[in-house]
Tab-separated table of C-alpha atoms in Angstrom:
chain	number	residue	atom	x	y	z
P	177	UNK	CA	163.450	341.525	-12.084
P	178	UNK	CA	165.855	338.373	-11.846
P	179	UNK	CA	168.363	338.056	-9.586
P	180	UNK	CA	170.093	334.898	-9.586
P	181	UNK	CA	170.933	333.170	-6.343
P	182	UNK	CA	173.252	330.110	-5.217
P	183	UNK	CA	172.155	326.942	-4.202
P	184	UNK	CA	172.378	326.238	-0.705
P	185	UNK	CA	171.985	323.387	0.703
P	186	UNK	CA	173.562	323.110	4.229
P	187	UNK	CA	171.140	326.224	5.420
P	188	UNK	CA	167.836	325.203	4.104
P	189	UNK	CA	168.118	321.741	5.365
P	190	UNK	CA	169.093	323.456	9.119
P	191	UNK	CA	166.207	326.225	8.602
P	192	UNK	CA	163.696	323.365	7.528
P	193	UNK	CA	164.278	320.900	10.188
P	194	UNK	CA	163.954	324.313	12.855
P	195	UNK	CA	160.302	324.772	10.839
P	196	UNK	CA	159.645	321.180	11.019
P	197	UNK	CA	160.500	321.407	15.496
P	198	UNK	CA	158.151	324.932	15.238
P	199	UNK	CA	155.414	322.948	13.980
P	200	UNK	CA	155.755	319.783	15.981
P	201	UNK	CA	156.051	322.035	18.857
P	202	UNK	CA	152.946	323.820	18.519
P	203	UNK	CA	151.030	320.625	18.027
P	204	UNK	CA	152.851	318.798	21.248
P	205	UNK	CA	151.526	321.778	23.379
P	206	UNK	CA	148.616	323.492	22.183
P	207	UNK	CA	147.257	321.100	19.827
P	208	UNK	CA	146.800	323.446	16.237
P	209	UNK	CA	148.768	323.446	13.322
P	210	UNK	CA	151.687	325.798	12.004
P	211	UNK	CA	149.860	327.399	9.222
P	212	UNK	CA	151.021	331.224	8.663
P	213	UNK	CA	148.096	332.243	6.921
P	214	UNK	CA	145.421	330.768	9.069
P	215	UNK	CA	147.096	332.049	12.081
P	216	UNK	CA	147.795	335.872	10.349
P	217	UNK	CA	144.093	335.826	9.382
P	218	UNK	CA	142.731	334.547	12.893
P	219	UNK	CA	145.052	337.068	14.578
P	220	UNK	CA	143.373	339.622	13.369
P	221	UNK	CA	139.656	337.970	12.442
P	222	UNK	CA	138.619	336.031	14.810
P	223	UNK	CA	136.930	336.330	18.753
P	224	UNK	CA	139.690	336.832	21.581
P	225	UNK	CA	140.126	333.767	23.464
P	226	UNK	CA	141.033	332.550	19.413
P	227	UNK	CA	143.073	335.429	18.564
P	228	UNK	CA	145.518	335.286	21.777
P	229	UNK	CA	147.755	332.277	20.912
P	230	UNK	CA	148.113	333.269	17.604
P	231	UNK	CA	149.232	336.623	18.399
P	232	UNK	CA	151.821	334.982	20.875
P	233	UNK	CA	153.123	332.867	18.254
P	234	UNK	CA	153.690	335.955	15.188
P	235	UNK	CA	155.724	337.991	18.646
P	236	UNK	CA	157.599	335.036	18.637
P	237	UNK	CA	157.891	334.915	15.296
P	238	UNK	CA	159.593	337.869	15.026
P	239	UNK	CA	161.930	337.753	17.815
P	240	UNK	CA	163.083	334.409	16.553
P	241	UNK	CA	164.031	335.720	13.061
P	242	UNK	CA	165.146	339.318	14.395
P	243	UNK	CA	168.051	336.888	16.676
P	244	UNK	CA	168.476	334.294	14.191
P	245	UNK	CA	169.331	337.559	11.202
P	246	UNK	CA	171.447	339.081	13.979
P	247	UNK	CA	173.392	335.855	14.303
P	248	UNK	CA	173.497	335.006	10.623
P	249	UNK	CA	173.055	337.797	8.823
P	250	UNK	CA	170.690	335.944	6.997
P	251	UNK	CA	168.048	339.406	5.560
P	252	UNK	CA	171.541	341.427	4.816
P	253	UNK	CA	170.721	341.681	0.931
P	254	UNK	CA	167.241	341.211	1.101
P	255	UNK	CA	165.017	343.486	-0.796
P	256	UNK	CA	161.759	343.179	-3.006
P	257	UNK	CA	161.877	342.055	-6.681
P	258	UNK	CA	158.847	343.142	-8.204
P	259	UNK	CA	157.541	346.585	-8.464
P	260	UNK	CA	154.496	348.232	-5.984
P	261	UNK	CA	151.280	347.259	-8.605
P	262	UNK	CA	152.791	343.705	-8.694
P	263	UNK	CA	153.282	343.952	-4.855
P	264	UNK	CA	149.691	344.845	-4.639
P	265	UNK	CA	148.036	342.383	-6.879
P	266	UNK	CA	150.415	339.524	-5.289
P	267	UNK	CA	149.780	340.504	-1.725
P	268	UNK	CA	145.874	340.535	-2.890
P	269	UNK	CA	146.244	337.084	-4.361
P	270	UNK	CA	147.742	335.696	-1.563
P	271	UNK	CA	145.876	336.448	1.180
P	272	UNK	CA	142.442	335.670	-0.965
P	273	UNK	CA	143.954	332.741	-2.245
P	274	UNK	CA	145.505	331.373	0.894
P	275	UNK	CA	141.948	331.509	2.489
P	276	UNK	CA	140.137	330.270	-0.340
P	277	UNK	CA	142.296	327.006	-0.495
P	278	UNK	CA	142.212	326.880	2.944
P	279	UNK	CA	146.632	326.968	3.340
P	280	UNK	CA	149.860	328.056	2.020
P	281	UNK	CA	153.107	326.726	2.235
P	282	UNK	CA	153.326	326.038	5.678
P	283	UNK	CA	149.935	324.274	6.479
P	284	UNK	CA	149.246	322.725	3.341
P	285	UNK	CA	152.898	322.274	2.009
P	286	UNK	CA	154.467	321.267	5.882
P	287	UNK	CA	151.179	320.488	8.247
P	288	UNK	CA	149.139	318.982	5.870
P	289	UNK	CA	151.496	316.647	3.969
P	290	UNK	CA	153.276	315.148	6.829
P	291	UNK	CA	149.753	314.031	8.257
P	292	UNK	CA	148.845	312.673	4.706
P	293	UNK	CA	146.184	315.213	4.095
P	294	UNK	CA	144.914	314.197	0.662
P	295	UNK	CA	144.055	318.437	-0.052
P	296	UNK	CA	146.785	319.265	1.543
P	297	UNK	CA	148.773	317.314	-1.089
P	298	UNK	CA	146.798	318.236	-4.214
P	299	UNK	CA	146.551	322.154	-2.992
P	300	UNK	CA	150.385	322.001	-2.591
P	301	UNK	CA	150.850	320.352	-6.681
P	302	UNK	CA	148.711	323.149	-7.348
P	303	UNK	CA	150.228	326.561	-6.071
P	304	UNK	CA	153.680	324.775	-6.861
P	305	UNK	CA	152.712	324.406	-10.531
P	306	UNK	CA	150.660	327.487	-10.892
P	307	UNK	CA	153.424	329.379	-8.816
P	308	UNK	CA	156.197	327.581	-11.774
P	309	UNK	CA	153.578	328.341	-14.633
P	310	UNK	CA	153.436	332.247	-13.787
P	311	UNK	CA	157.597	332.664	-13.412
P	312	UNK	CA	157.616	330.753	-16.925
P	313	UNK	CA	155.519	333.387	-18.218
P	314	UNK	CA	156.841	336.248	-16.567
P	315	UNK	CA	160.343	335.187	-17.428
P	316	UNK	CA	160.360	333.333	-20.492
P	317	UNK	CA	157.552	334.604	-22.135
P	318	UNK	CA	157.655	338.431	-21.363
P	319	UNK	CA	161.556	338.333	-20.790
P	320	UNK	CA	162.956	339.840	-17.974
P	321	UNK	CA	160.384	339.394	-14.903
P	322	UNK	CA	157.965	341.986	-13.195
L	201	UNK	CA	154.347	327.020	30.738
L	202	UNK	CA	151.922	326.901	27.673
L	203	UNK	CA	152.577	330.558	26.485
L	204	UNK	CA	156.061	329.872	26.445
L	205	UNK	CA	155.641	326.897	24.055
L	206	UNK	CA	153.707	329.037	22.060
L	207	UNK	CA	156.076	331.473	21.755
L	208	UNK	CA	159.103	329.481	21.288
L	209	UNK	CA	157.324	327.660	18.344
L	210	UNK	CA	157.086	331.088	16.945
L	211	UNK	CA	160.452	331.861	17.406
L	212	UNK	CA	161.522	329.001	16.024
L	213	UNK	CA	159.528	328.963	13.110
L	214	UNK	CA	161.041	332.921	12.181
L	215	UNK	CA	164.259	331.615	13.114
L	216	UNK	CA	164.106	328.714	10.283
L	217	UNK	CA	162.812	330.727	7.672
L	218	UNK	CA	165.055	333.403	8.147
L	219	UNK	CA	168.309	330.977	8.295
L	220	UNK	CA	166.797	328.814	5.355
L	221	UNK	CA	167.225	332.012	3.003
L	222	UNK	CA	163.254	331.660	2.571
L	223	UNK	CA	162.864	335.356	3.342
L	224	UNK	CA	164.705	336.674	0.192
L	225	UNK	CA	161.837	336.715	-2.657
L	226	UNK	CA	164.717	336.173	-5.168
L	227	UNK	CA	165.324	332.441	-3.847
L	228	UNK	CA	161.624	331.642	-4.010
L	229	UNK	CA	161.412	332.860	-7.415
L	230	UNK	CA	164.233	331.044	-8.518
L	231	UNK	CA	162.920	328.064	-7.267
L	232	UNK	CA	159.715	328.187	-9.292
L	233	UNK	CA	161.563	329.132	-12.576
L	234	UNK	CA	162.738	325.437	-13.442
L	235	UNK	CA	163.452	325.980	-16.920
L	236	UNK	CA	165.913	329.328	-15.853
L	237	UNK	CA	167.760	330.258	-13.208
L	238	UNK	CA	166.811	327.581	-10.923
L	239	UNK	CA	168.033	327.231	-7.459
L	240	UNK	CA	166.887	324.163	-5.650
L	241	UNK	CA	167.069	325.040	-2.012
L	242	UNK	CA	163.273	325.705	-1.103
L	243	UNK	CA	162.988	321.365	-1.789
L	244	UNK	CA	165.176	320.905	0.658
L	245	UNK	CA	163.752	323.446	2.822
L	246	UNK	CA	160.494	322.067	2.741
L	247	UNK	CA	161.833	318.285	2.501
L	248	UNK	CA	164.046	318.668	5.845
L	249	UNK	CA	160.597	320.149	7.514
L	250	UNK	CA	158.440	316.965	6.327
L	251	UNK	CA	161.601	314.880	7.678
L	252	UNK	CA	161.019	316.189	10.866
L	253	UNK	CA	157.250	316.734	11.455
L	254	UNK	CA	156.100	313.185	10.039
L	255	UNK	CA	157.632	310.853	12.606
L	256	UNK	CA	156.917	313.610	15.068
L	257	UNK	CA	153.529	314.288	14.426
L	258	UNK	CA	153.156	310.073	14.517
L	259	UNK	CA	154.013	310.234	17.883
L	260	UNK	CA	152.357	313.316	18.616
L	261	UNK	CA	148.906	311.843	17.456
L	262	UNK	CA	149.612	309.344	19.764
L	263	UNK	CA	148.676	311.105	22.631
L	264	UNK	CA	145.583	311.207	23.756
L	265	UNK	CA	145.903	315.114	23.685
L	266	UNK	CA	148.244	317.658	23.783
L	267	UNK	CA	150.251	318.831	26.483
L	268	UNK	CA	148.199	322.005	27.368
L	269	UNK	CA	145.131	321.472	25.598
L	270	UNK	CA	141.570	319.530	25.686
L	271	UNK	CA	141.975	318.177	21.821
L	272	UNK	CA	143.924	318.066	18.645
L	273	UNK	CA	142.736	320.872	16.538
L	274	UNK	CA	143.303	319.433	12.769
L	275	UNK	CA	140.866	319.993	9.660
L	276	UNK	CA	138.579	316.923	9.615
L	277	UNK	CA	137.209	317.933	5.768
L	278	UNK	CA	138.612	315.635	2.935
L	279	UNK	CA	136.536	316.638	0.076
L	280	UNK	CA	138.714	318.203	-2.958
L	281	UNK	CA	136.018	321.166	-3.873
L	282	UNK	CA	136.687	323.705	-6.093
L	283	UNK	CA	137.459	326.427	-3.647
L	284	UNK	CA	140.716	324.300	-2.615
L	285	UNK	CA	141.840	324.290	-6.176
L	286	UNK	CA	141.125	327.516	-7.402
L	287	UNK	CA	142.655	329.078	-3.888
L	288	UNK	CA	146.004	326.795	-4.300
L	289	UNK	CA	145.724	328.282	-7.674
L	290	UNK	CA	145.495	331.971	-7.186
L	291	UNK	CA	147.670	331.345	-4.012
L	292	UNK	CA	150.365	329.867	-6.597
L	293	UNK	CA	150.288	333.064	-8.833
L	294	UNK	CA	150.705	335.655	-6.093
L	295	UNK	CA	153.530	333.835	-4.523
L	296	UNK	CA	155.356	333.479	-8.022
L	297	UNK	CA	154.954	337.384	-8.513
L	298	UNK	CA	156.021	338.593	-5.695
L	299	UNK	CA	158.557	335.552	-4.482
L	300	UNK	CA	156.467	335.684	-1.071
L	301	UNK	CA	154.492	333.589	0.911
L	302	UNK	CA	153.074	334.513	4.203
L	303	UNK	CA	155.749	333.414	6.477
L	304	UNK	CA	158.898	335.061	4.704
L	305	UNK	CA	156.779	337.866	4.026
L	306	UNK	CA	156.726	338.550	7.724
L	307	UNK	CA	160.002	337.766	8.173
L	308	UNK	CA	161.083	340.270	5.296
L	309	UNK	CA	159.598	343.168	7.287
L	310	UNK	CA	162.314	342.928	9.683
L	311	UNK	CA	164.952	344.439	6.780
L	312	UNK	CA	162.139	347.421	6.396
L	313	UNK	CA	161.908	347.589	2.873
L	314	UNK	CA	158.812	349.155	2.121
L	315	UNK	CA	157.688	346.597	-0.742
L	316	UNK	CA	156.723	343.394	1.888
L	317	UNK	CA	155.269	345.775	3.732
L	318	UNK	CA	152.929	347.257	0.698
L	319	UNK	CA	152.619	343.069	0.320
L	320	UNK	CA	151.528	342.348	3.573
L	321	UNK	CA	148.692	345.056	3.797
L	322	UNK	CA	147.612	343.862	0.431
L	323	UNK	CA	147.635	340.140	2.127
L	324	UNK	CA	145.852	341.006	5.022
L	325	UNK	CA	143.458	343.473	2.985
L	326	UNK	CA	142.860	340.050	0.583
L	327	UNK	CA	142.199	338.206	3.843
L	328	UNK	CA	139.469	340.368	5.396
L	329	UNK	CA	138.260	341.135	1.881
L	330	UNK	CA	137.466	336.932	1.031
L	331	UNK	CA	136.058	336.703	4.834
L	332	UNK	CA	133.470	339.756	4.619
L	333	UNK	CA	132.894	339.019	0.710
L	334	UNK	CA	133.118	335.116	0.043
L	335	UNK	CA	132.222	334.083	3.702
L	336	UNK	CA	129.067	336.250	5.100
C-alpha cells in the first residue's frame, strides 16, 4: 500500500539531534551503545545483571515517546502499511537479520558511523540499498506495494 | 544517579523517533522508494543524529571511562564477514516491507494497531530463533 507523505524537515532534524543526545547519553554514563536491536534482543536473551539496563532503557523508551506523542501528536495517523503475512515475514527478517549483521539503524546507521566503524558503514550501504531495491520491486515492479 | 541516565537516554531516544515522524512506516517507505514517492526526511533524521553523536562521542572517548561504569563497551571486531553482509541484507528487505525498524516499531505500539505488534513478535521470534539456531 502507498501512502504518500510530506517532507519534513524542521522535525526530523529536532527528532535526530534528540537520538543523537540518547545515544551520547548512554555512552557518557554507562558506557554501551544505542543499538535497538541489540538491546531488544539482550532484554530478553541474555543473564540478569545484562538484561537490567536494557530493560530500564526500552521503560524509558516508551515513556519518552508516550509524552513526546501527547505533546505533538506525532502517532495520530499512524497505522501499518502492509498486510499480516508481510508483517510476519518482515518482523522475521528483521529480527534474524538485525542479529546476523550484528545492527540496525540505530547501532550501525547512528553508533557505528559516528565512531567510523568500517562494518558499521558498509552494513548501513547495505540494508539502505537492499531496503531501496525491495520498495523498487514492490512498487515499480509489482505496482501498487504489499 | 546511573538508572536515571539510563532511563532518560531511553526516553529521549522514544521521544526523537516519535517527533522525527520515524514511527509512521509510510515515511520510511517513502524514503527507500527513490525513484517514486520519495520523501527525504529519514537523511536528515539520521544526518542531524551523526551531527550530534560524532563530536560527542570524540569527547566522550576521551575519558578514561564513563561516568558510572568500569569501561567503554564498543565492538572491537573489524572484519567484513559474510554474516555482516548477508544480515544488513535481509535486515534491508524486512525493513522495506514493512516500513519498520526496531526502534519505530516500538514506538508504533503506543497507537495499538495490531500490525507492529504482529511485527514485533515476529522480530523478537526472529531474534531468539537466529540465537538458539545460528548461535548454539
Amino acid at each position: 500500500m502507498v501512502v504518500e507523505t510530506a517532507f519534513t524537515p524542521v522535525t526530523a532534524i529536532i527528532g535526530g539531534a534528540m537520538i543523537g543526545l540518547a545515544a551520547l547519553v548512554l555512552m557518557w554514563s554507562v558506557g554501551r551503545i544505542a543499538g535497538i536491536s541489540g538491546i531488544v534482543a539482550g532484554a530478553i536473551l541474555e543473564a540478569e545483571d545484562e538484561r537490567n539496563w536494557r530493560l530500564l532503557f526500552l521503560a524509558g523508551l516508551f515513556v519518552g515517546a508516550l509524552i513526546a506523542s501527547v505533546i505533538t501528536g506525532a502517532l495520530d495517523d499512524v497505522s501499518s502499511i502492509a498486510s499480516t503475512p508481510v508483517l510476519i515475514m518482515a518482523g522475521l527478517l528483521v529480527g534474524i537479520g538485525t542479529r546476523m549483521g550484528g545492527g540496525c539503524t540505530s547501532g550501525h546507521g547512528v553508533c557505528g558511523i559516528s565512531r567510523f566503524s568500517q562494518r558499521s558503514i558498509v552494513a548501513t550501504a547495505v540494508f539502505m540499498a537492499s531496503g531501496a531495491a525491495t520498495v523498487f520491486v514492490i512498487r515499480h515492479l509489482f505496482g501498487e506495494g504489499v | 544517579m546511573k538508572p536515571w541516565f539510563i532511563g532518560l537516554a531511553g526516553a529521549l531516544f522514544g521521544a526523537g523517533i516519535t517527533v522525527s515522524g520515524m514511527a509512521n512506516p509510510a515515511k520510511v517507505q517513502n524514503f527507500l522508494d527513490v525513484a517514486g514517492s520519495w520523501d527525504p526526511s529519514l537523511a536528515l533524521v539520521m544526518g542531524a543524529a551523526l551531527l550530534v553523536v560524532t563530536p560527542g562521542f570524540f569527547f566522550v572517548f576521551k575519558m578514561s571511562a564513563p561516568k558510572y561504569a568500569e569501561a567503554f563497551a564498543l565492538p572491537t571486531r573489524k572484519d567484513i564477514d559474510w554474516k555482516l553482509l548477508l544480515g544488513a541484507l535481509l535486515f534491508g528487505i524486512g525493513w522495506a516491507l514493512s516500513g519498520l525498524c526496531p526502534a519505530p516499531a516500538l514506538v508504533a505500539t503506543l497507537t495499538g494497531v495490531s500490525g507492529f505488534f504482529i511485527f514485533l513478535l515476529a522480530m523478537v521470534a526472529g531474534m531468539i530463533l537466529y540465537r538458539f539456531i545460528f548461535e548454539s
